[in-house]
XYZ file of C-alpha atoms in Angstrom:
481
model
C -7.189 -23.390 -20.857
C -5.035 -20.357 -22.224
C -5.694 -16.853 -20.768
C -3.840 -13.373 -21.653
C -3.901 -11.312 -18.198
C -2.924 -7.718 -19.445
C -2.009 -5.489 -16.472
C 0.312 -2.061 -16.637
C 2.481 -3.308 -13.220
C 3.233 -6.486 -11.800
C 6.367 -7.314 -9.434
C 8.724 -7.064 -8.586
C 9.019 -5.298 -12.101
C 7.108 -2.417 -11.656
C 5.252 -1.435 -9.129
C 3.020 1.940 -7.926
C -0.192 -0.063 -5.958
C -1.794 -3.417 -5.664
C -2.499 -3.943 -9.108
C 1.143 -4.973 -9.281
C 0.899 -7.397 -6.541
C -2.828 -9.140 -8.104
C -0.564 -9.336 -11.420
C 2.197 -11.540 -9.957
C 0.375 -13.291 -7.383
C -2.983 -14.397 -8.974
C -1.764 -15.449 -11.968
C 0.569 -17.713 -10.311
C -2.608 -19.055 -8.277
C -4.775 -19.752 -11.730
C -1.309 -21.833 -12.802
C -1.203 -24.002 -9.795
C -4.549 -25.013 -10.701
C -3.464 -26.386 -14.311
C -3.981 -22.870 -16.636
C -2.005 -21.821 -18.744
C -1.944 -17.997 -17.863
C 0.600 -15.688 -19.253
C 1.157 -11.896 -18.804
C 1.150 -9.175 -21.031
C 3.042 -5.780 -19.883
C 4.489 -2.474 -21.290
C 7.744 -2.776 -21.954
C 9.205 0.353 -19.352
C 12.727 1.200 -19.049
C 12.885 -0.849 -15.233
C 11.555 -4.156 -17.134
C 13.653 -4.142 -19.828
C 16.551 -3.839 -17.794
C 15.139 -6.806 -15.607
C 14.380 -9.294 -18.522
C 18.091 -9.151 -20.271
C 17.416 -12.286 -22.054
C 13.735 -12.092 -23.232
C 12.944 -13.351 -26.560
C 11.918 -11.536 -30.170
C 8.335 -13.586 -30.988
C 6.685 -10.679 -33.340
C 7.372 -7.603 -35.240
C 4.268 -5.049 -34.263
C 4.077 -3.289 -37.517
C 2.631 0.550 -36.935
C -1.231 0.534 -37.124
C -3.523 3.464 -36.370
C -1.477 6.011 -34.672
C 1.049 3.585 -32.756
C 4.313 3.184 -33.467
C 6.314 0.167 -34.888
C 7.004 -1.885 -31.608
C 8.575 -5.585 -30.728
C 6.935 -8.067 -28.514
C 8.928 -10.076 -26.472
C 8.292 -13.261 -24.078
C 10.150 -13.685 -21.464
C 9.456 -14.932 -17.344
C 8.694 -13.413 -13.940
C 10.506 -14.780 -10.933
C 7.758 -16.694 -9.945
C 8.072 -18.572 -13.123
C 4.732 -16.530 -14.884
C 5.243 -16.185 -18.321
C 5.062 -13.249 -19.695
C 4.650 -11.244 -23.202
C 6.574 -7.058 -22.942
C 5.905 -4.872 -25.532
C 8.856 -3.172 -26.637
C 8.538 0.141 -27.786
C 10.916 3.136 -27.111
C 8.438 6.006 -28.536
C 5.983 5.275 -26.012
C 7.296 3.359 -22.719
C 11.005 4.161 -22.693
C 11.574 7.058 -20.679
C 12.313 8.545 -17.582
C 9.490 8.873 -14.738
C 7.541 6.108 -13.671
C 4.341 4.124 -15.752
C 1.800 7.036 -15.905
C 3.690 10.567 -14.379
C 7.072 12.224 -15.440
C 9.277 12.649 -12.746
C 7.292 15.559 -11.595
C 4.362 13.393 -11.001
C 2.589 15.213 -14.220
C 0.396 12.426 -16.432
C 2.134 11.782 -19.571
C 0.098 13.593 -22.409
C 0.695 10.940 -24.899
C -0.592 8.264 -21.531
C -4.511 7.627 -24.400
C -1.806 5.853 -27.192
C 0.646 4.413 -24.568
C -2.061 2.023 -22.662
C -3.967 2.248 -26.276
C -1.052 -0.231 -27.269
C -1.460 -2.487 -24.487
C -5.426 -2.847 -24.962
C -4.821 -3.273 -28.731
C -1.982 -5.935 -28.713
C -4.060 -7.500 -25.570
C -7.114 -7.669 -28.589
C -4.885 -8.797 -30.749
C -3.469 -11.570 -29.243
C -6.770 -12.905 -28.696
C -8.448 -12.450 -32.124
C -7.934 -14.248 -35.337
C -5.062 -11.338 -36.601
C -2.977 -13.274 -34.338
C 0.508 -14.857 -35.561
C 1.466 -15.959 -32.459
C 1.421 -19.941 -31.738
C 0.248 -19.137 -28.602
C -3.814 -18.019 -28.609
C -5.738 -17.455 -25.533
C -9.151 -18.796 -24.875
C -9.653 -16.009 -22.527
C -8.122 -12.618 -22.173
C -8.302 -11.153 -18.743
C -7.945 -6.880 -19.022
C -7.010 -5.017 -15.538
C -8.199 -1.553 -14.588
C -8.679 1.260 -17.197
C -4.977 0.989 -18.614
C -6.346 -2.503 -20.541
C -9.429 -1.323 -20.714
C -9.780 -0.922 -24.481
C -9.006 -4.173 -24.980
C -12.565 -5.312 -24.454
C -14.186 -3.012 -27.630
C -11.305 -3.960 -29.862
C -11.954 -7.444 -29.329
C -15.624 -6.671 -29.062
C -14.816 -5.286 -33.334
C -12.595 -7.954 -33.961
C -12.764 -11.406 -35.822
C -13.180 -14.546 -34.156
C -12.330 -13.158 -30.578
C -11.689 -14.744 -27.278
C -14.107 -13.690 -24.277
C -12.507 -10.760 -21.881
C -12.729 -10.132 -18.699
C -12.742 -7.358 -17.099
C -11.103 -6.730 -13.686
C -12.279 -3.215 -11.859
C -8.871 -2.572 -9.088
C -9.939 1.607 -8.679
C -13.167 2.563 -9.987
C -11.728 6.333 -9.287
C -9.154 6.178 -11.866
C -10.984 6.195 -15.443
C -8.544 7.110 -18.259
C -10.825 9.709 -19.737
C -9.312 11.413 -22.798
C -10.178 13.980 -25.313
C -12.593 12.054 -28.173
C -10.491 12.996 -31.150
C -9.074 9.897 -29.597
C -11.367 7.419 -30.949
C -10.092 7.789 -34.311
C -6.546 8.126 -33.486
C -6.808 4.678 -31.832
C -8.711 2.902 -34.687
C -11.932 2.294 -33.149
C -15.112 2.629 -35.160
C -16.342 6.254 -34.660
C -19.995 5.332 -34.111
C -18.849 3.772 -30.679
C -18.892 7.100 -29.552
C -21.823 7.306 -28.064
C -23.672 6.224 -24.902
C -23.795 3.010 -25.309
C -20.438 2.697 -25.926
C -16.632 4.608 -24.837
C -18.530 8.249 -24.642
C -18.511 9.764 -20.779
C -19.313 12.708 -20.220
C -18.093 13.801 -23.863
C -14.592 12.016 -23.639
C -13.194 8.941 -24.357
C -13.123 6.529 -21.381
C -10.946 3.459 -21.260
C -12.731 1.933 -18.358
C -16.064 2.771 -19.639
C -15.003 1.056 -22.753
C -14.088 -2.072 -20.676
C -16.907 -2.233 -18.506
C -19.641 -2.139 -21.524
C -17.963 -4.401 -23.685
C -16.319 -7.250 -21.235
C -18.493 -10.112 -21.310
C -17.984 -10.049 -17.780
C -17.104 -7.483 -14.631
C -15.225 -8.512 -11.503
C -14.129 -6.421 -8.514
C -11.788 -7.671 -6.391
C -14.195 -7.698 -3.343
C -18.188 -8.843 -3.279
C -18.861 -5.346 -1.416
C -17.028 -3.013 -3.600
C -19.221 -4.977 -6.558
C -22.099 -3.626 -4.884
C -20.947 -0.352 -3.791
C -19.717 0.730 -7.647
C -23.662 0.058 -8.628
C -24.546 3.564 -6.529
C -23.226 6.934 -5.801
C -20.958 7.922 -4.592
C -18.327 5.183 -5.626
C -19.967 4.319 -9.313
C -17.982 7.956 -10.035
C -20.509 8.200 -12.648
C -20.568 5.235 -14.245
C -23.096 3.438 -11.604
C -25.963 2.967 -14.084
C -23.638 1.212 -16.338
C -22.620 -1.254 -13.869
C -26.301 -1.579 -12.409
C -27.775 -2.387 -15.791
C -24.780 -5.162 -16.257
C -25.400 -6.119 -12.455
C -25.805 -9.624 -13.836
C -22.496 -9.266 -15.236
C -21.176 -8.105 -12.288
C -18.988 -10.125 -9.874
C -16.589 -9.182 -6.580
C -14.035 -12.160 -6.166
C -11.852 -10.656 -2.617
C -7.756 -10.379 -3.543
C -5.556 -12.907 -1.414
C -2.206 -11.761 0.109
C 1.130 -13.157 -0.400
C 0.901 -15.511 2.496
C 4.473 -16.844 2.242
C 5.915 -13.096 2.316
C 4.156 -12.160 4.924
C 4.078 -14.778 7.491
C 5.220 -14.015 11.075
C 6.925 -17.677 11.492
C 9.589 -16.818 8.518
C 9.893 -13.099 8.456
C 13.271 -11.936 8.014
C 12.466 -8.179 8.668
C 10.825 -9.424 12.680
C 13.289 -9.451 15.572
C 11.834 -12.682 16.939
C 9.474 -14.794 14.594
C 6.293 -16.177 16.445
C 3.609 -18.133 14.830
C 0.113 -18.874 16.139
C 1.222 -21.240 18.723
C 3.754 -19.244 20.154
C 2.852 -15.651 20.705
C 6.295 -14.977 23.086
C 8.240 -13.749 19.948
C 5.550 -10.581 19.368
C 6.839 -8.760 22.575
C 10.185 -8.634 21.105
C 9.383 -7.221 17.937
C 7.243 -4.592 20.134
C 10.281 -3.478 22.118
C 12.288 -3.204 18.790
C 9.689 -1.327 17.171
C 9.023 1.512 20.150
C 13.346 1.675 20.121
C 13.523 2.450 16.117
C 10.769 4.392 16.377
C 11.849 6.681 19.461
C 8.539 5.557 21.372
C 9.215 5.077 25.156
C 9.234 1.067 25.643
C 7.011 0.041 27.185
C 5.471 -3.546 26.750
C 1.921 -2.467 28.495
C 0.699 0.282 26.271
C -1.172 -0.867 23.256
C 0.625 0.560 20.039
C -1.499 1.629 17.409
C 0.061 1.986 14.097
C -0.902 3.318 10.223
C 0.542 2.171 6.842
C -0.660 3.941 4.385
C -0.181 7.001 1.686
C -0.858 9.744 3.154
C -3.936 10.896 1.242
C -7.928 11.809 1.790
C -8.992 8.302 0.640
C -7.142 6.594 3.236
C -8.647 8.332 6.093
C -5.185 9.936 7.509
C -6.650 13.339 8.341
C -8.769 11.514 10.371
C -5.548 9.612 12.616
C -3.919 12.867 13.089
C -7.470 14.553 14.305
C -7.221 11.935 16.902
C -3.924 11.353 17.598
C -3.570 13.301 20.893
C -6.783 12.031 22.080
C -5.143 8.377 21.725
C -1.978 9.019 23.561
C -3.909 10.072 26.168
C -5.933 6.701 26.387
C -2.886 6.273 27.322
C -1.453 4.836 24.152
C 1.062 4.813 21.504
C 1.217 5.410 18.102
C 3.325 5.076 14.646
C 3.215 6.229 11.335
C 4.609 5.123 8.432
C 3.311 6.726 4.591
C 3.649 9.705 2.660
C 1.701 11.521 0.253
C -0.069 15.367 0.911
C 2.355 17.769 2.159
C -0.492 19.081 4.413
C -0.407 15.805 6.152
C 3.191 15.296 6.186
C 3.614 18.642 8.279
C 0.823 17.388 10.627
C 2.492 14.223 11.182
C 6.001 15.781 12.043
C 4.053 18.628 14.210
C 2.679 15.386 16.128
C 6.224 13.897 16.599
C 7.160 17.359 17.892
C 4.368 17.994 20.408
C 4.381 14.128 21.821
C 8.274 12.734 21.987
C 8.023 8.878 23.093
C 4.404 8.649 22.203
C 4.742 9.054 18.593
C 6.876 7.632 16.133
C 6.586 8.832 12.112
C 8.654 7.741 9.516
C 7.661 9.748 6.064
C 8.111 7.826 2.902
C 8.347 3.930 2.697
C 10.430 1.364 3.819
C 9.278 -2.185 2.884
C 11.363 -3.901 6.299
C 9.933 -1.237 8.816
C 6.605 -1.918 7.357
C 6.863 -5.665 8.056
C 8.379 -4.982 11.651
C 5.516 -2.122 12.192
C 3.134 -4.970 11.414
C 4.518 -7.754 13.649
C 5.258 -5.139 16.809
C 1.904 -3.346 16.733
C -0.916 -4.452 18.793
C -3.586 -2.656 16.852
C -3.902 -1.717 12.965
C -5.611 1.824 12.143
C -6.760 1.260 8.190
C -9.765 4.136 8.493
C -10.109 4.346 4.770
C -13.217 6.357 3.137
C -12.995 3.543 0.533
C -11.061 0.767 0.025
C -11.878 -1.509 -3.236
C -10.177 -4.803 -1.438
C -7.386 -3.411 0.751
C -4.261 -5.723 1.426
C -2.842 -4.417 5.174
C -5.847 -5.273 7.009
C -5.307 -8.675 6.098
C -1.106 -8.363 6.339
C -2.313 -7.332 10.242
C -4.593 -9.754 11.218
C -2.090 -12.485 9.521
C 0.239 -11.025 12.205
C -2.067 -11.162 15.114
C -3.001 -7.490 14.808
C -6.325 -6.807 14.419
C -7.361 -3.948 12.211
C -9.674 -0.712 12.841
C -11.202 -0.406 9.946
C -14.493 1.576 8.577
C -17.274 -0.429 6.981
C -16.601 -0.615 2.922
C -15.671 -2.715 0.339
C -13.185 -5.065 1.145
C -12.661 -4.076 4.957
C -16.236 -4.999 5.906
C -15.335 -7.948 3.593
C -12.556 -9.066 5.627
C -12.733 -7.692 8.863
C -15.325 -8.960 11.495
C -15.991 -6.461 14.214
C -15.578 -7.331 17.656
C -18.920 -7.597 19.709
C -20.288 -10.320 22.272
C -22.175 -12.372 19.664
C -18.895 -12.551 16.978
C -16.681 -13.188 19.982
C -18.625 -16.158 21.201
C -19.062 -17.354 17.209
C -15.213 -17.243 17.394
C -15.183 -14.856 14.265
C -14.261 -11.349 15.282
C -10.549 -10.430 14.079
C -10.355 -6.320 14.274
C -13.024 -3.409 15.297
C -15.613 -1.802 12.652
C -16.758 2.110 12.572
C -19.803 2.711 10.689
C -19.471 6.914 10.084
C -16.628 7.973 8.681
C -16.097 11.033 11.064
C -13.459 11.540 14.156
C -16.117 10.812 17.078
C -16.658 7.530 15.509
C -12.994 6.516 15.208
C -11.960 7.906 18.322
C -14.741 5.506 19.990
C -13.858 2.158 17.895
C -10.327 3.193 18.838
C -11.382 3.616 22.873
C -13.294 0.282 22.501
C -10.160 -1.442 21.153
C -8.126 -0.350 23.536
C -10.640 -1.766 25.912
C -10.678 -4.996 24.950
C -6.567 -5.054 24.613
C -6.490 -4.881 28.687
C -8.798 -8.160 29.003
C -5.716 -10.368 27.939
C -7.871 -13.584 27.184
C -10.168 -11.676 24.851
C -7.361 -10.257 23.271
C -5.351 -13.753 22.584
C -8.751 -15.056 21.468
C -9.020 -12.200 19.211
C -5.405 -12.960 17.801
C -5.866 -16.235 17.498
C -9.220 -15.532 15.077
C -7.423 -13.082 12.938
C -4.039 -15.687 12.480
C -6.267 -18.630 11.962
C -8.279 -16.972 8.612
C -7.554 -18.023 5.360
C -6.622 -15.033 3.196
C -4.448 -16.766 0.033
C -5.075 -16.699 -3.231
C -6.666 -20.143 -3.431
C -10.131 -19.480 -2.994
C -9.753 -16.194 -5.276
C -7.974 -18.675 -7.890
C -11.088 -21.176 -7.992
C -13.852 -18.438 -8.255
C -11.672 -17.324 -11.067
C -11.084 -20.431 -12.576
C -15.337 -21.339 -12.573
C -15.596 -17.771 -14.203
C -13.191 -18.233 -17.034
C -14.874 -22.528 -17.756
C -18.627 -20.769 -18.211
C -17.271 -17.714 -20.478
C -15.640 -20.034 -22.546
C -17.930 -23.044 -22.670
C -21.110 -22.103 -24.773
């Protein structure tokens, strides 16, 4: 079995959420299993310079309104292969893959992922050159999301797939558009790319894909109503049947607490004696008082409405005065910045912020923490609540999409079943979070419940394996008639 995965970031290449990580680490999970997936990318100015030795496989003659462009194969790191369209009109530039340097969408952003959906279509239909033809061509977020009704248009065709990371971001653009981008003007309608009078990319995707995943079950479900359908929840209701949520894994091997070389002391599941060592060395290079009997709460996250921050520093000096500690690492909203550093200010030794992102810190923050805060409004799948409880930190979380998927909140009959692994809170408000936090803190005193809550949230599966067969069944019944 061939499949195309088109995706606008994978790494280490390019990288700006957890799209990038699902492109480098599923694919490489569907290969293991014996198919033959290969990537398809933009070619930006950071991958070019990455892939020195790729390979010329087609000339992309100019069609519709894009440019003359190269595509090249080449590998990831991993050993994926992947496919980079090379085009210096439309990818090479300053900035990063969808904002200038001044964080300012790029105007020209409709014919720049336009490319990637139509060379995606191409690939997989019968105007193909290549040798290589996929059975299957698997289109992430709105950036591929053309892909689908070109293909949809096209001759002899492969199935698609479409992959919903962020339901919030649509890639609506002005419907002069349609033409521009050669697709057949009476799709704009309805039933078809309209929204709202504008093209949409991921509307486009989600009516023509023969079928819809989500990367968790509960963010499949959630999509189908408002709030989180963002308009487009009577589309994915009517497909419902179509409509699939397969949870993300986590890179288990980079983030495992036995063979992390950003820990002061590794540990594993067996031997716990390490964690108090990366505890002290967390509260010393974060300028927290050490002290090894306070629990020490910590956030990793950007620093934005989504992810629940304003809620954490709403709270924050009501959870020092549990007593407890805190850190903070993220940034994002100014507003929230400010707050953060006002915090350091008013509580020296109790709180520790570091604004922006440092990949080692995080790892450390996660293996010298005793509890995760991840309070986020919604979360399509979610990737550090499962980074904490790998490292024997169970996560607060609120109760959507792929928290509630993976988190299992602490109570006497999920404690007895052996499954809890973190604390739920069902209204996203401070009062609730300030209680879930209270009740963790609780339960971090009783040191047996606590070690039998760490051992449930080390001992839970979270690789890609089980996300790699779900997608493997999906791609044998699209393909088989």
């Amino acid at each position: 079995m061939r499949v195309l995965f088109a995706t606008s970031e994978v790494v280490p290449l390019i990288k700006t959420g957890g799209l990038a990580d699902v492109s480098a680490a599923l694919p490489a999970a569907l290969r293991e299993r014996g198919i033959d997936v290969r990537l398809l990318l933009p070619g930006y100015p950071q991958v070019l310079k990455a892939l020195p030795h790729r390979q010329l496989i087609a000339d992309l003659f100019p069609v519709h309104s894009f440019p003359a462009a190269y595509l090249f194969a080449s590998w990831l790191p991993n050993g994926v292969p992947l496919f980079v369209i090379e085009c210096a009109e439309l990818y090479e530039r300053g900035g990063g893959a969808y904002q200038d340097e001044n964080g300012i969408d790029w105007p020209d952003n409709a014919l720049r992922f336009g490319m990637l959906s139509w060379v995606a279509a191409w690939m997989g239909s019968a105007g193909s050159t290549l040798d290589w033809k996929p059975d299957l061509v698997h289109c992430n977020d709105w950036q591929a999301g053309l892909a689908p009704a070109y293909l949809h248009f096209a001759d002899d065709a492969a199935p698609c797939v479409m992959t919903v990371h962020n339901l919030a971001f649509q890639g609506n653009f002005p419907s002069y558009m349609v033409a521009e981008l050669g697709l057949p003007i009476d799709c704009f309608q309805p039933d078809g790319v309209e929204f709202y009078g504008n093209l949409s990319f991921m509307k486009a995707g989600l009516y023509y894909a023969d079928h819809i995943t989500t990367v968790s079950p509960s963010y499949a479900r959630e999509i189908q109503t408002d709030p989180l359908g963002f308009g487009l929840q009577g589309l994915l209701a009517y497909r419902r049947e179509k409509v699939t949520g397969i949870l993300n894994g986590i890179d288990v091997e980079g983030w495992n607490p036995a063979t992390d070389p950003d820990l002061v002391q590794l540990y594993s599941l067996n031997d716990l004696s390490g964690k108090s060592a990366n505890k002290c060395g967390l509260q010393k290079r974060m300028g927290l008082h050490v002290d090894p009997g306070l629990p020490l709460f910590a956030l990793v996250s950007r620093f934005t409405h989504q992810k629940g921050v304003d809620l954490v520093l709403e709270i924050a000096p009501q959870l020092v005065n549990l007593p407890a500690q805190l850190v903070l690492l993220g940034n994002g909203d100014a507003g929230m910045q400010r707050a953060a550093l006002d915090l350091l200010h008013h509580f020296p030794g109790k709180i520790g912020v570091y604004i922006g992102f440092d990949e080692g810190l995080s790892h450390l923050i996660h293996g010298g923490a005793d509890i995760f805060l991840m309070p986020s409004r919604f979360e399509p799948c979610g990737l550090s609540q499962m980074h904490s409880q790998r490292y024997g930190v169970p996560p607060v979380v609120y109760a959507t999409g792929g928290l509630i998927d993976t988190v299992t909140d602490y109570n006497e009959v999920t404690c007895a079943q052996g499954l809890a692994s973190g604390f739920v809170f069902h209204s996203m408000d401070a009062a609730s979070l300030h209680a879930t936090v209270k009740r963790a803190a609780s339960v971090y005193y009783d040191k047996k419940s606590w070690r039998d809550l760490q051992h449930n949230c080390m001992t839970r599966d979270f690789s890609w394996n089980r996300s790699a067969a779900a997608y493997h069944d999906l791609y044998m019944n699209l393909i088989r008639p």
